[in-house]
PDB file of C-alpha atoms and ligand atoms in Angstrom:
ATOM      1  CA  MET J   1      34.687  46.672 -29.519  1.00 43.00           C
ATOM      2  CA  SER J   2      34.464  49.968 -27.681  1.00 43.00           C
ATOM      3  CA  ILE J   3      36.007  48.815 -24.463  1.00 49.00           C
ATOM      4  CA  PRO J   4      38.049  50.479 -22.016  1.00 52.00           C
ATOM      5  CA  GLU J   5      40.083  53.186 -23.254  1.00 57.00           C
ATOM      6  CA  ALA J   6      41.269  52.881 -19.653  1.00 60.00           C
ATOM      7  CA  PRO J   7      44.817  51.595 -19.120  1.00 71.00           C
ATOM      8  CA  SER J   8      44.995  47.924 -18.270  1.00 83.00           C
ATOM      9  CA  GLU J   9      46.154  48.560 -14.675  1.00 81.00           C
ATOM     10  CA  THR J  10      43.008  50.644 -14.132  1.00 78.00           C
ATOM     11  CA  ILE J  11      40.823  47.847 -15.486  1.00 77.00           C
ATOM     12  CA  LYS J  12      42.451  45.317 -13.151  1.00 78.00           C
ATOM     13  CA  ARG J  13      42.077  47.622 -10.147  1.00 76.00           C
ATOM     14  CA  CYS J  14      38.421  48.393 -10.945  1.00 73.00           C
ATOM     15  CA  CYS J  15      37.678  44.708 -11.430  1.00 73.00           C
ATOM     16  CA  ALA J  16      39.322  43.654  -8.172  1.00 74.00           C
ATOM     17  CA  ALA J  17      37.672  46.533  -6.280  1.00 73.00           C
ATOM     18  CA  ALA J  18      34.261  45.531  -7.637  1.00 72.00           C
ATOM     19  CA  TYR J  19      34.664  41.897  -6.643  1.00 71.00           C
ATOM     20  CA  ASP J  20      35.864  42.586  -3.130  1.00 72.00           C
ATOM     21  CA  HIS J  21      33.005  45.033  -2.455  1.00 72.00           C
ATOM     22  CA  ASP J  22      30.410  43.819   0.072  1.00 73.00           C
ATOM     23  CA  ALA J  23      27.671  44.676  -2.414  1.00 71.00           C
ATOM     24  CA  VAL J  24      28.829  41.845  -4.671  1.00 71.00           C
ATOM     25  CA  ARG J  25      28.033  39.277  -1.971  1.00 71.00           C
ATOM     26  CA  ILE J  26      24.538  40.774  -1.716  1.00 73.00           C
ATOM     27  CA  LEU J  27      23.902  41.077  -5.445  1.00 73.00           C
ATOM     28  CA  VAL J  28      25.729  38.038  -6.822  1.00 72.00           C
ATOM     29  CA  GLY J  29      25.442  35.675  -3.875  1.00 73.00           C
ATOM     30  CA  ASP J  30      27.838  33.172  -2.418  1.00 74.00           C
ATOM     31  CA  THR J  31      29.428  32.013  -5.639  1.00 81.00           C
ATOM     32  CA  LEU J  32      31.137  34.278  -8.148  1.00 85.00           C
ATOM     33  CA  HIS J  33      30.825  31.990 -11.160  1.00 91.00           C
ATOM     34  CA  PRO J  34      28.083  30.090 -12.986  1.00 93.00           C
ATOM     35  CA  GLY J  35      27.616  26.538 -11.765  1.00 95.00           C
ATOM     36  CA  GLY J  36      29.179  27.304  -8.355  1.00 94.00           C
ATOM     37  CA  ALA J  37      30.760  24.418  -6.442  1.00 96.00           C
ATOM     38  CA  ARG J  38      29.279  21.864  -8.867  1.00 97.00           C
ATOM     39  CA  LEU J  39      31.270  23.209 -11.835  1.00 98.00           C
ATOM     40  CA  THR J  40      34.388  23.666  -9.697  1.00 98.00           C
ATOM     41  CA  GLU J  41      34.197  19.985  -8.765  1.00 98.00           C
ATOM     42  CA  ARG J  42      33.714  19.103 -12.415  1.00 98.00           C
ATOM     43  CA  MET J  43      36.831  21.136 -13.221  1.00 98.00           C
ATOM     44  CA  GLY J  44      38.758  19.215 -10.540  1.00 98.00           C
ATOM     45  CA  GLN J  45      37.702  15.917 -12.136  1.00 98.00           C
ATOM     46  CA  LEU J  46      38.740  17.090 -15.605  1.00 98.00           C
ATOM     47  CA  LEU J  47      42.132  18.131 -14.210  1.00 98.00           C
ATOM     48  CA  SER J  48      42.485  14.670 -12.569  1.00 98.00           C
ATOM     49  CA  LEU J  49      43.257  16.185  -9.166  1.00 98.00           C
ATOM     50  CA  THR J  50      44.427  13.869  -6.391  1.00 98.00           C
ATOM     51  CA  PRO J  51      45.706  14.474  -2.842  1.00 98.00           C
ATOM     52  CA  ALA J  52      49.216  14.601  -4.358  1.00 98.00           C
ATOM     53  CA  SER J  53      48.385  17.508  -6.714  1.00 98.00           C
ATOM     54  CA  ARG J  54      49.713  21.015  -6.211  1.00 98.00           C
ATOM     55  CA  VAL J  55      47.159  23.346  -7.793  1.00 98.00           C
ATOM     56  CA  LEU J  56      47.050  27.062  -8.654  1.00 98.00           C
ATOM     57  CA  ASP J  57      43.656  28.824  -8.700  1.00 98.00           C
ATOM     58  CA  VAL J  58      44.203  32.038 -10.685  1.00 98.00           C
ATOM     59  CA  ALA J  59      41.850  34.916  -9.752  1.00 97.00           C
ATOM     60  CA  SER J  60      40.548  32.950  -6.790  1.00 97.00           C
ATOM     61  CA  GLY J  61      38.189  35.716  -5.619  1.00 94.00           C
ATOM     62  CA  ARG J  62      36.933  34.982  -2.114  1.00 93.00           C
ATOM     63  CA  GLY J  63      38.403  31.511  -2.340  1.00 96.00           C
ATOM     64  CA  ASP J  64      35.141  29.611  -2.832  1.00 95.00           C
ATOM     65  CA  GLY J  65      36.482  27.384  -5.634  1.00 97.00           C
ATOM     66  CA  THR J  66      39.896  27.008  -4.001  1.00 98.00           C
ATOM     67  CA  LEU J  67      38.317  25.660  -0.808  1.00 98.00           C
ATOM     68  CA  VAL J  68      35.985  23.342  -2.722  1.00 98.00           C
ATOM     69  CA  LEU J  69      38.974  21.753  -4.488  1.00 98.00           C
ATOM     70  CA  ALA J  70      41.033  21.332  -1.309  1.00 98.00           C
ATOM     71  CA  ALA J  71      38.081  19.799   0.567  1.00 98.00           C
ATOM     72  CA  ARG J  72      36.869  17.541  -2.241  1.00 98.00           C
ATOM     73  CA  PHE J  73      40.191  16.313  -3.694  1.00 98.00           C
ATOM     74  CA  GLY J  74      42.489  16.691  -0.663  1.00 98.00           C
ATOM     75  CA  CYS J  75      45.036  18.557  -2.802  1.00 98.00           C
ATOM     76  CA  GLU J  76      47.204  21.544  -1.894  1.00 98.00           C
ATOM     77  CA  VAL J  77      45.795  24.677  -3.544  1.00 98.00           C
ATOM     78  CA  VAL J  78      47.345  28.119  -3.926  1.00 98.00           C
ATOM     79  CA  GLY J  79      44.888  30.917  -4.700  1.00 98.00           C
ATOM     80  CA  LEU J  80      45.928  34.212  -6.260  1.00 98.00           C
ATOM     81  CA  ASP J  81      43.788  37.317  -6.697  1.00 96.00           C
ATOM     82  CA  PHE J  82      44.384  40.964  -7.567  1.00 94.00           C
ATOM     83  CA  GLY J  83      42.039  42.135  -4.771  1.00 92.00           C
ATOM     84  CA  ARG J  84      43.697  42.421  -1.353  1.00 93.00           C
ATOM     85  CA  ARG J  85      40.382  42.204   0.539  1.00 91.00           C
ATOM     86  CA  ASN J  86      39.436  39.082  -1.417  1.00 92.00           C
ATOM     87  CA  VAL J  87      42.715  37.499  -0.325  1.00 96.00           C
ATOM     88  CA  GLU J  88      42.010  38.389   3.315  1.00 96.00           C
ATOM     89  CA  THR J  89      38.444  37.051   3.094  1.00 94.00           C
ATOM     90  CA  ALA J  90      39.670  33.832   1.466  1.00 96.00           C
ATOM     91  CA  THR J  91      42.413  33.356   4.059  1.00 98.00           C
ATOM     92  CA  ASN J  92      39.906  33.770   6.900  1.00 97.00           C
ATOM     93  CA  ALA J  93      37.475  31.357   5.225  1.00 96.00           C
ATOM     94  CA  ALA J  94      40.233  28.727   4.940  1.00 98.00           C
ATOM     95  CA  ARG J  95      40.989  29.081   8.634  1.00 97.00           C
ATOM     96  CA  GLU J  96      37.293  28.852   9.589  1.00 97.00           C
ATOM     97  CA  ARG J  97      36.827  25.717   7.486  1.00 96.00           C
ATOM     98  CA  GLY J  98      39.915  24.000   8.891  1.00 97.00           C
ATOM     99  CA  LEU J  99      41.695  24.059   5.523  1.00 97.00           C
ATOM    100  CA  ALA J 100      44.526  26.466   6.357  1.00 97.00           C
ATOM    101  CA  ASP J 101      47.091  23.654   6.085  1.00 97.00           C
ATOM    102  CA  LYS J 102      46.031  22.893   2.500  1.00 97.00           C
ATOM    103  CA  VAL J 103      45.338  26.350   1.107  1.00 98.00           C
ATOM    104  CA  THR J 104      47.356  29.575   0.809  1.00 98.00           C
ATOM    105  CA  PHE J 105      46.237  32.832  -0.794  1.00 98.00           C
ATOM    106  CA  TYR J 106      48.399  35.517  -2.385  1.00 98.00           C
ATOM    107  CA  CYS J 107      47.716  38.925  -3.819  1.00 96.00           C
ATOM    108  CA  GLY J 108      49.065  39.216  -7.363  1.00 96.00           C
ATOM    109  CA  ASP J 109      48.475  39.675 -11.065  1.00 96.00           C
ATOM    110  CA  ALA J 110      47.474  36.790 -13.339  1.00 97.00           C
ATOM    111  CA  GLU J 111      49.577  38.352 -16.089  1.00 96.00           C
ATOM    112  CA  LYS J 112      52.739  38.260 -13.918  1.00 96.00           C
ATOM    113  CA  LEU J 113      52.435  35.206 -11.706  1.00 98.00           C
ATOM    114  CA  PRO J 114      54.812  35.322  -8.724  1.00 98.00           C
ATOM    115  CA  PHE J 115      55.678  31.610  -8.989  1.00 98.00           C
ATOM    116  CA  ALA J 116      58.584  29.605 -10.388  1.00 98.00           C
ATOM    117  CA  ASP J 117      58.450  27.745 -13.703  1.00 98.00           C
ATOM    118  CA  GLY J 118      56.885  24.288 -13.376  1.00 98.00           C
ATOM    119  CA  ALA J 119      55.645  24.877  -9.812  1.00 98.00           C
ATOM    120  CA  PHE J 120      52.160  23.339 -10.251  1.00 98.00           C
ATOM    121  CA  ASP J 121      50.546  20.086 -11.410  1.00 98.00           C
ATOM    122  CA  ALA J 122      47.388  21.926 -12.414  1.00 98.00           C
ATOM    123  CA  VAL J 123      46.251  25.512 -12.999  1.00 98.00           C
ATOM    124  CA  LEU J 124      42.648  26.661 -13.173  1.00 98.00           C
ATOM    125  CA  CYS J 125      41.011  29.994 -13.816  1.00 98.00           C
ATOM    126  CA  GLU J 126      37.264  30.237 -13.264  1.00 97.00           C
ATOM    127  CA  CYS J 127      35.237  33.084 -14.768  1.00 94.00           C
ATOM    128  CA  ALA J 128      38.128  35.543 -14.822  1.00 94.00           C
ATOM    129  CA  LEU J 129      40.216  35.212 -18.003  1.00 96.00           C
ATOM    130  CA  CYS J 130      37.509  37.243 -19.759  1.00 91.00           C
ATOM    131  CA  THR J 131      38.376  40.181 -17.486  1.00 89.00           C
ATOM    132  CA  PHE J 132      42.160  40.134 -18.041  1.00 92.00           C
ATOM    133  CA  PRO J 133      43.311  42.867 -20.439  1.00 91.00           C
ATOM    134  CA  ASP J 134      46.222  40.768 -21.800  1.00 94.00           C
ATOM    135  CA  LYS J 135      44.808  37.272 -22.222  1.00 95.00           C
ATOM    136  CA  PRO J 136      47.741  35.775 -24.205  1.00 97.00           C
ATOM    137  CA  MET J 137      50.126  36.947 -21.467  1.00 97.00           C
ATOM    138  CA  ALA J 138      47.980  35.407 -18.718  1.00 98.00           C
ATOM    139  CA  VAL J 139      47.682  32.071 -20.544  1.00 98.00           C
ATOM    140  CA  ALA J 140      51.444  32.062 -21.228  1.00 98.00           C
ATOM    141  CA  GLU J 141      51.912  32.494 -17.486  1.00 98.00           C
ATOM    142  CA  PHE J 142      49.565  29.559 -16.779  1.00 98.00           C
ATOM    143  CA  ALA J 143      51.694  27.424 -19.120  1.00 98.00           C
ATOM    144  CA  ARG J 144      54.977  28.640 -17.606  1.00 98.00           C
ATOM    145  CA  VAL J 145      54.110  27.719 -14.012  1.00 98.00           C
ATOM    146  CA  LEU J 146      52.764  24.303 -15.046  1.00 98.00           C
ATOM    147  CA  LYS J 147      54.905  21.164 -14.797  1.00 98.00           C
ATOM    148  CA  PRO J 148      55.415  19.176 -18.006  1.00 98.00           C
ATOM    149  CA  GLY J 149      52.417  16.853 -18.250  1.00 97.00           C
ATOM    150  CA  GLY J 150      50.318  19.173 -16.058  1.00 98.00           C
ATOM    151  CA  ARG J 151      46.831  20.410 -16.990  1.00 98.00           C
ATOM    152  CA  VAL J 152      45.159  23.783 -17.284  1.00 98.00           C
ATOM    153  CA  GLY J 153      41.420  24.363 -17.028  1.00 98.00           C
ATOM    154  CA  ILE J 154      39.570  27.558 -17.769  1.00 98.00           C
ATOM    155  CA  SER J 155      35.863  28.116 -17.333  1.00 98.00           C
ATOM    156  CA  ASP J 156      34.526  31.283 -18.836  1.00 96.00           C
ATOM    157  CA  LEU J 157      31.832  33.221 -20.590  1.00 94.00           C
ATOM    158  CA  THR J 158      31.663  32.670 -24.317  1.00 95.00           C
ATOM    159  CA  ARG J 159      30.076  34.802 -26.993  1.00 93.00           C
ATOM    160  CA  SER J 160      28.774  33.696 -30.327  1.00 93.00           C
ATOM    161  CA  GLY J 161      27.837  36.997 -31.917  1.00 85.00           C
ATOM    162  CA  PRO J 162      27.816  40.742 -31.392  1.00 84.00           C
ATOM    163  CA  LEU J 163      26.664  42.003 -28.006  1.00 81.00           C
ATOM    164  CA  PRO J 164      24.260  44.910 -27.528  1.00 80.00           C
ATOM    165  CA  ARG J 165      25.907  48.280 -26.915  1.00 80.00           C
ATOM    166  CA  GLU J 166      24.740  48.179 -23.279  1.00 80.00           C
ATOM    167  CA  LEU J 167      27.164  45.278 -22.692  1.00 77.00           C
ATOM    168  CA  GLU J 168      30.261  46.987 -23.988  1.00 74.00           C
ATOM    169  CA  GLY J 169      31.307  49.423 -21.237  1.00 69.00           C
ATOM    170  CA  LEU J 170      33.738  49.099 -18.351  1.00 65.00           C
ATOM    171  CA  ALA J 171      31.019  47.891 -15.953  1.00 67.00           C
ATOM    172  CA  ALA J 172      30.091  45.100 -18.367  1.00 69.00           C
ATOM    173  CA  TRP J 173      33.781  44.253 -18.727  1.00 64.00           C
ATOM    174  CA  ILE J 174      34.027  43.862 -14.954  1.00 67.00           C
ATOM    175  CA  ALA J 175      30.849  41.768 -14.999  1.00 66.00           C
ATOM    176  CA  CYS J 176      32.781  39.322 -17.243  1.00 71.00           C
ATOM    177  CA  VAL J 177      30.536  40.027 -20.216  1.00 76.00           C
ATOM    178  CA  ALA J 178      32.100  42.651 -22.455  1.00 74.00           C
ATOM    179  CA  ASP J 179      35.299  40.825 -23.324  1.00 85.00           C
ATOM    180  CA  ALA J 180      33.889  37.295 -23.384  1.00 89.00           C
ATOM    181  CA  ARG J 181      35.399  35.522 -26.402  1.00 93.00           C
ATOM    182  CA  PRO J 182      34.098  32.909 -28.847  1.00 95.00           C
ATOM    183  CA  LEU J 183      34.866  29.370 -27.680  1.00 96.00           C
ATOM    184  CA  ASP J 184      37.388  28.871 -30.479  1.00 97.00           C
ATOM    185  CA  GLU J 185      39.377  31.877 -29.274  1.00 97.00           C
ATOM    186  CA  TYR J 186      39.826  30.334 -25.825  1.00 98.00           C
ATOM    187  CA  ARG J 187      41.078  27.148 -27.475  1.00 98.00           C
ATOM    188  CA  ALA J 188      43.398  29.209 -29.690  1.00 98.00           C
ATOM    189  CA  LEU J 189      44.728  31.101 -26.652  1.00 98.00           C
ATOM    190  CA  LEU J 190      45.643  27.806 -24.962  1.00 98.00           C
ATOM    191  CA  ALA J 191      47.181  26.386 -28.138  1.00 98.00           C
ATOM    192  CA  GLY J 192      49.069  29.675 -28.656  1.00 98.00           C
ATOM    193  CA  ALA J 193      50.780  29.120 -25.294  1.00 98.00           C
ATOM    194  CA  GLY J 194      52.074  25.764 -26.533  1.00 98.00           C
ATOM    195  CA  LEU J 195      49.435  23.669 -24.749  1.00 98.00           C
ATOM    196  CA  ALA J 196      47.549  20.707 -26.221  1.00 98.00           C
ATOM    197  CA  VAL J 197      43.844  21.507 -26.069  1.00 98.00           C
ATOM    198  CA  GLY J 198      41.803  18.740 -24.416  1.00 97.00           C
ATOM    199  CA  VAL J 199      38.167  18.649 -23.343  1.00 97.00           C
ATOM    200  CA  THR J 200      35.554  21.300 -24.100  1.00 98.00           C
ATOM    201  CA  GLU J 201      32.278  21.220 -22.192  1.00 98.00           C
ATOM    202  CA  LEU J 202      29.356  23.585 -22.668  1.00 98.00           C
ATOM    203  CA  HIS J 203      27.487  24.734 -19.552  1.00 98.00           C
ATOM    204  CA  ASP J 204      25.252  27.433 -21.020  1.00 97.00           C
ATOM    205  CA  GLY J 205      22.344  26.500 -18.741  1.00 97.00           C
ATOM    206  CA  ALA J 206      24.473  27.308 -15.693  1.00 97.00           C
ATOM    207  CA  LEU J 207      24.947  30.839 -17.044  1.00 95.00           C
ATOM    208  CA  VAL J 208      21.202  31.386 -17.534  1.00 95.00           C
ATOM    209  CA  ASP J 209      20.521  30.171 -13.972  1.00 94.00           C
ATOM    210  CA  PHE J 210      23.327  32.338 -12.581  1.00 92.00           C
ATOM    211  CA  VAL J 211      22.212  35.555 -14.289  1.00 90.00           C
ATOM    212  CA  ASP J 212      18.566  34.808 -13.499  1.00 90.00           C
ATOM    213  CA  ALA J 213      19.434  34.510  -9.801  1.00 89.00           C
ATOM    214  CA  ILE J 214      21.306  37.844  -9.907  1.00 86.00           C
ATOM    215  CA  TRP J 215      18.289  39.450 -11.623  1.00 86.00           C
ATOM    216  CA  MET J 216      16.014  38.273  -8.784  1.00 86.00           C
ATOM    217  CA  ARG J 217      18.518  39.446  -6.163  1.00 83.00           C
ATOM    218  CA  LEU J 218      18.639  42.882  -7.772  1.00 81.00           C
ATOM    219  CA  PHE J 219      14.886  43.278  -7.435  1.00 79.00           C
ATOM    220  CA  THR J 220      14.882  42.099  -3.829  1.00 82.00           C
ATOM    221  CA  THR J 221      17.815  44.380  -3.016  1.00 78.00           C
ATOM    222  CA  GLU J 222      16.120  47.358  -4.641  1.00 76.00           C
ATOM    223  CA  ILE J 223      13.021  46.786  -2.500  1.00 77.00           C
ATOM    224  CA  MET J 224      15.105  46.362   0.672  1.00 73.00           C
ATOM    225  CA  VAL J 225      17.041  49.562  -0.066  1.00 71.00           C
ATOM    226  CA  GLY J 226      13.734  51.400  -0.759  1.00 71.00           C
ATOM    227  CA  LEU J 227      12.355  50.187   2.581  1.00 73.00           C
ATOM    228  CA  LYS J 228      15.654  51.223   4.233  1.00 70.00           C
ATOM    229  CA  LYS J 229      16.095  47.640   5.464  1.00 71.00           C
ATOM    230  CA  ILE J 230      19.650  47.642   4.080  1.00 70.00           C
ATOM    231  CA  ASP J 231      22.087  50.426   3.311  1.00 70.00           C
ATOM    232  CA  LEU J 232      23.842  49.696   0.053  1.00 66.00           C
ATOM    233  CA  THR J 233      26.297  52.437  -0.770  1.00 68.00           C
ATOM    234  CA  GLY J 234      28.382  52.058  -3.888  1.00 65.00           C
ATOM    235  CA  PRO J 235      26.630  50.265  -6.714  1.00 65.00           C
ATOM    236  CA  ASP J 236      24.327  52.043  -9.122  1.00 73.00           C
ATOM    237  CA  LEU J 237      21.398  49.606  -9.009  1.00 75.00           C
ATOM    238  CA  ALA J 238      19.711  51.043 -12.100  1.00 78.00           C
ATOM    239  CA  ALA J 239      22.899  50.626 -14.162  1.00 79.00           C
ATOM    240  CA  ALA J 240      23.408  47.117 -12.745  1.00 79.00           C
ATOM    241  CA  LYS J 241      19.841  46.185 -13.697  1.00 82.00           C
ATOM    242  CA  ASP J 242      20.404  47.414 -17.235  1.00 84.00           C
ATOM    243  CA  ILE J 243      23.503  45.236 -17.655  1.00 85.00           C
ATOM    244  CA  VAL J 244      21.917  42.187 -16.031  1.00 87.00           C
ATOM    245  CA  ARG J 245      18.733  42.515 -18.124  1.00 88.00           C
ATOM    246  CA  HIS J 246      20.740  42.581 -21.363  1.00 89.00           C
ATOM    247  CA  ALA J 247      23.048  39.796 -20.163  1.00 88.00           C
ATOM    248  CA  LEU J 248      20.053  37.603 -19.320  1.00 91.00           C
ATOM    249  CA  ALA J 249      18.555  38.160 -22.774  1.00 92.00           C
ATOM    250  CA  ALA J 250      21.921  37.357 -24.393  1.00 92.00           C
ATOM    251  CA  ALA J 251      22.299  34.194 -22.281  1.00 93.00           C
ATOM    252  CA  LYS J 252      18.757  33.033 -23.052  1.00 95.00           C
ATOM    253  CA  SER J 253      19.214  33.634 -26.785  1.00 94.00           C
ATOM    254  CA  GLY J 254      22.540  31.761 -26.786  1.00 93.00           C
ATOM    255  CA  VAL J 255      24.701  34.787 -27.701  1.00 92.00           C
ATOM    256  CA  LEU J 256      26.409  34.410 -24.319  1.00 93.00           C
ATOM    257  CA  GLY J 257      27.305  30.985 -22.986  1.00 95.00           C
ATOM    258  CA  TYR J 258      29.601  29.340 -20.465  1.00 97.00           C
ATOM    259  CA  ALA J 259      32.202  26.658 -21.090  1.00 98.00           C
ATOM    260  CA  ILE J 260      35.068  24.711 -19.582  1.00 98.00           C
ATOM    261  CA  VAL J 261      38.139  24.131 -21.746  1.00 98.00           C
ATOM    262  CA  THR J 262      41.136  22.080 -20.625  1.00 98.00           C
ATOM    263  CA  ALA J 263      44.620  21.719 -22.046  1.00 98.00           C
ATOM    264  CA  ALA J 264      47.844  19.892 -21.171  1.00 98.00           C
ATOM    265  CA  LYS J 265      51.522  20.853 -21.233  1.00 98.00           C
TER     266      LYS J 265
HETATM  267  C1  SAM E   1      34.168  36.748 -11.408  1.00 95.70           C
HETATM  268  S1  SAM E   1      35.396  36.783 -10.170  1.00 95.70           S
HETATM  269  C2  SAM E   1      35.807  35.035 -10.097  1.00 95.70           C
HETATM  270  C3  SAM E   1      36.447  34.638  -8.793  1.00 95.70           C
HETATM  271  C4  SAM E   1      36.686  33.138  -8.581  1.00 95.70           C
HETATM  272  N1  SAM E   1      37.469  32.548  -9.635  1.00 95.70           N
HETATM  273  C5  SAM E   1      35.377  32.404  -8.438  1.00 95.70           C
HETATM  274  O1  SAM E   1      34.944  31.802  -9.417  1.00 95.70           O
HETATM  275  O2  SAM E   1      34.789  32.468  -7.352  1.00 95.70           O
HETATM  276  C6  SAM E   1      36.814  37.471 -11.011  1.00 95.70           C
HETATM  277  C7  SAM E   1      38.028  37.651 -10.109  1.00 95.70           C
HETATM  278  O3  SAM E   1      39.158  38.001 -10.915  1.00 95.70           O
HETATM  279  C8  SAM E   1      40.011  38.820 -10.134  1.00 95.70           C
HETATM  280  N2  SAM E   1      40.955  39.468 -11.039  1.00 95.70           N
HETATM  281  C9  SAM E   1      40.670  40.353 -12.017  1.00 95.70           C
HETATM  282  N3  SAM E   1      41.799  40.691 -12.680  1.00 95.70           N
HETATM  283  C10 SAM E   1      42.816  39.983 -12.115  1.00 95.70           C
HETATM  284  C11 SAM E   1      44.201  39.885 -12.369  1.00 95.70           C
HETATM  285  N4  SAM E   1      44.775  40.591 -13.359  1.00 95.70           N
HETATM  286  N5  SAM E   1      44.946  39.056 -11.617  1.00 95.70           N
HETATM  287  C12 SAM E   1      44.372  38.336 -10.613  1.00 95.70           C
HETATM  288  N6  SAM E   1      43.041  38.400 -10.322  1.00 95.70           N
HETATM  289  C13 SAM E   1      42.273  39.204 -11.062  1.00 95.70           C
HETATM  290  C14 SAM E   1      39.045  39.742  -9.427  1.00 95.70           C
HETATM  291  O4  SAM E   1      39.620  40.370  -8.299  1.00 95.70           O
HETATM  292  C15 SAM E   1      37.915  38.759  -9.060  1.00 95.70           C
HETATM  293  O5  SAM E   1      38.116  38.217  -7.785  1.00 95.70           O
END
């Protein structure tokens, strides 16, 4: 794979900067992962969350999933993201939704979690492990901060064959595509951290719907920018369209998919 010659810190910074850019809200929409709140709720069920659970949401983005879990299961949730603006946005959203007593957000690195051993009953990571340069390190950290008997859930892009060259650059990495792994590799990563792999669920249809919606948004945005109805500085829309077009074809052909995998300590 011809990915990032860039040092891993640069990849993390680029990724966080991309996801806390206003353009992402316009182009990707309100949810940053396939399946949105529905799949986050499903994850909460698979992790057996209750009001007594203390949960860590790794790479919590703007906090959408974190807030869904706190509202739906009544649990305490800590969100952590590399992007400072994401953390601010998430903190404000928690306050606006009256969930500030249940939810706290921190800025930090998934590969070096700033939490004590055994601090959480459950750890989840939605649509982000594929962007971490050192995946075994991140998963080892998930296992470390989990209590004995606790559960981990990851939901992520999967790949079942080679990707076109257009999906192998840094931008595609940030878009969660370039370093998507075969399903078995995610299971092996969890097992490699000493966890017992549990449920695997395929949600490939959610990925097709998600990428399709981004494709439509790109066209609308391009028209709005052309008509000077919105000013979108930052993203290269032509390059974004190229990646999304190839990602949609890969999702429709089954080369790219989306799955939830759980494991227990
Ligand atoms: C596709 S978004 C998913 C966000 C969130 N989980 C959701 O589903 O709404 C990926 C997120 O991973 C974060 N991220 C990337 N690398 C990270 C790292 N090393 N540590 C913590 N967060 C990271 C980015 O800032 C971004 O918010």
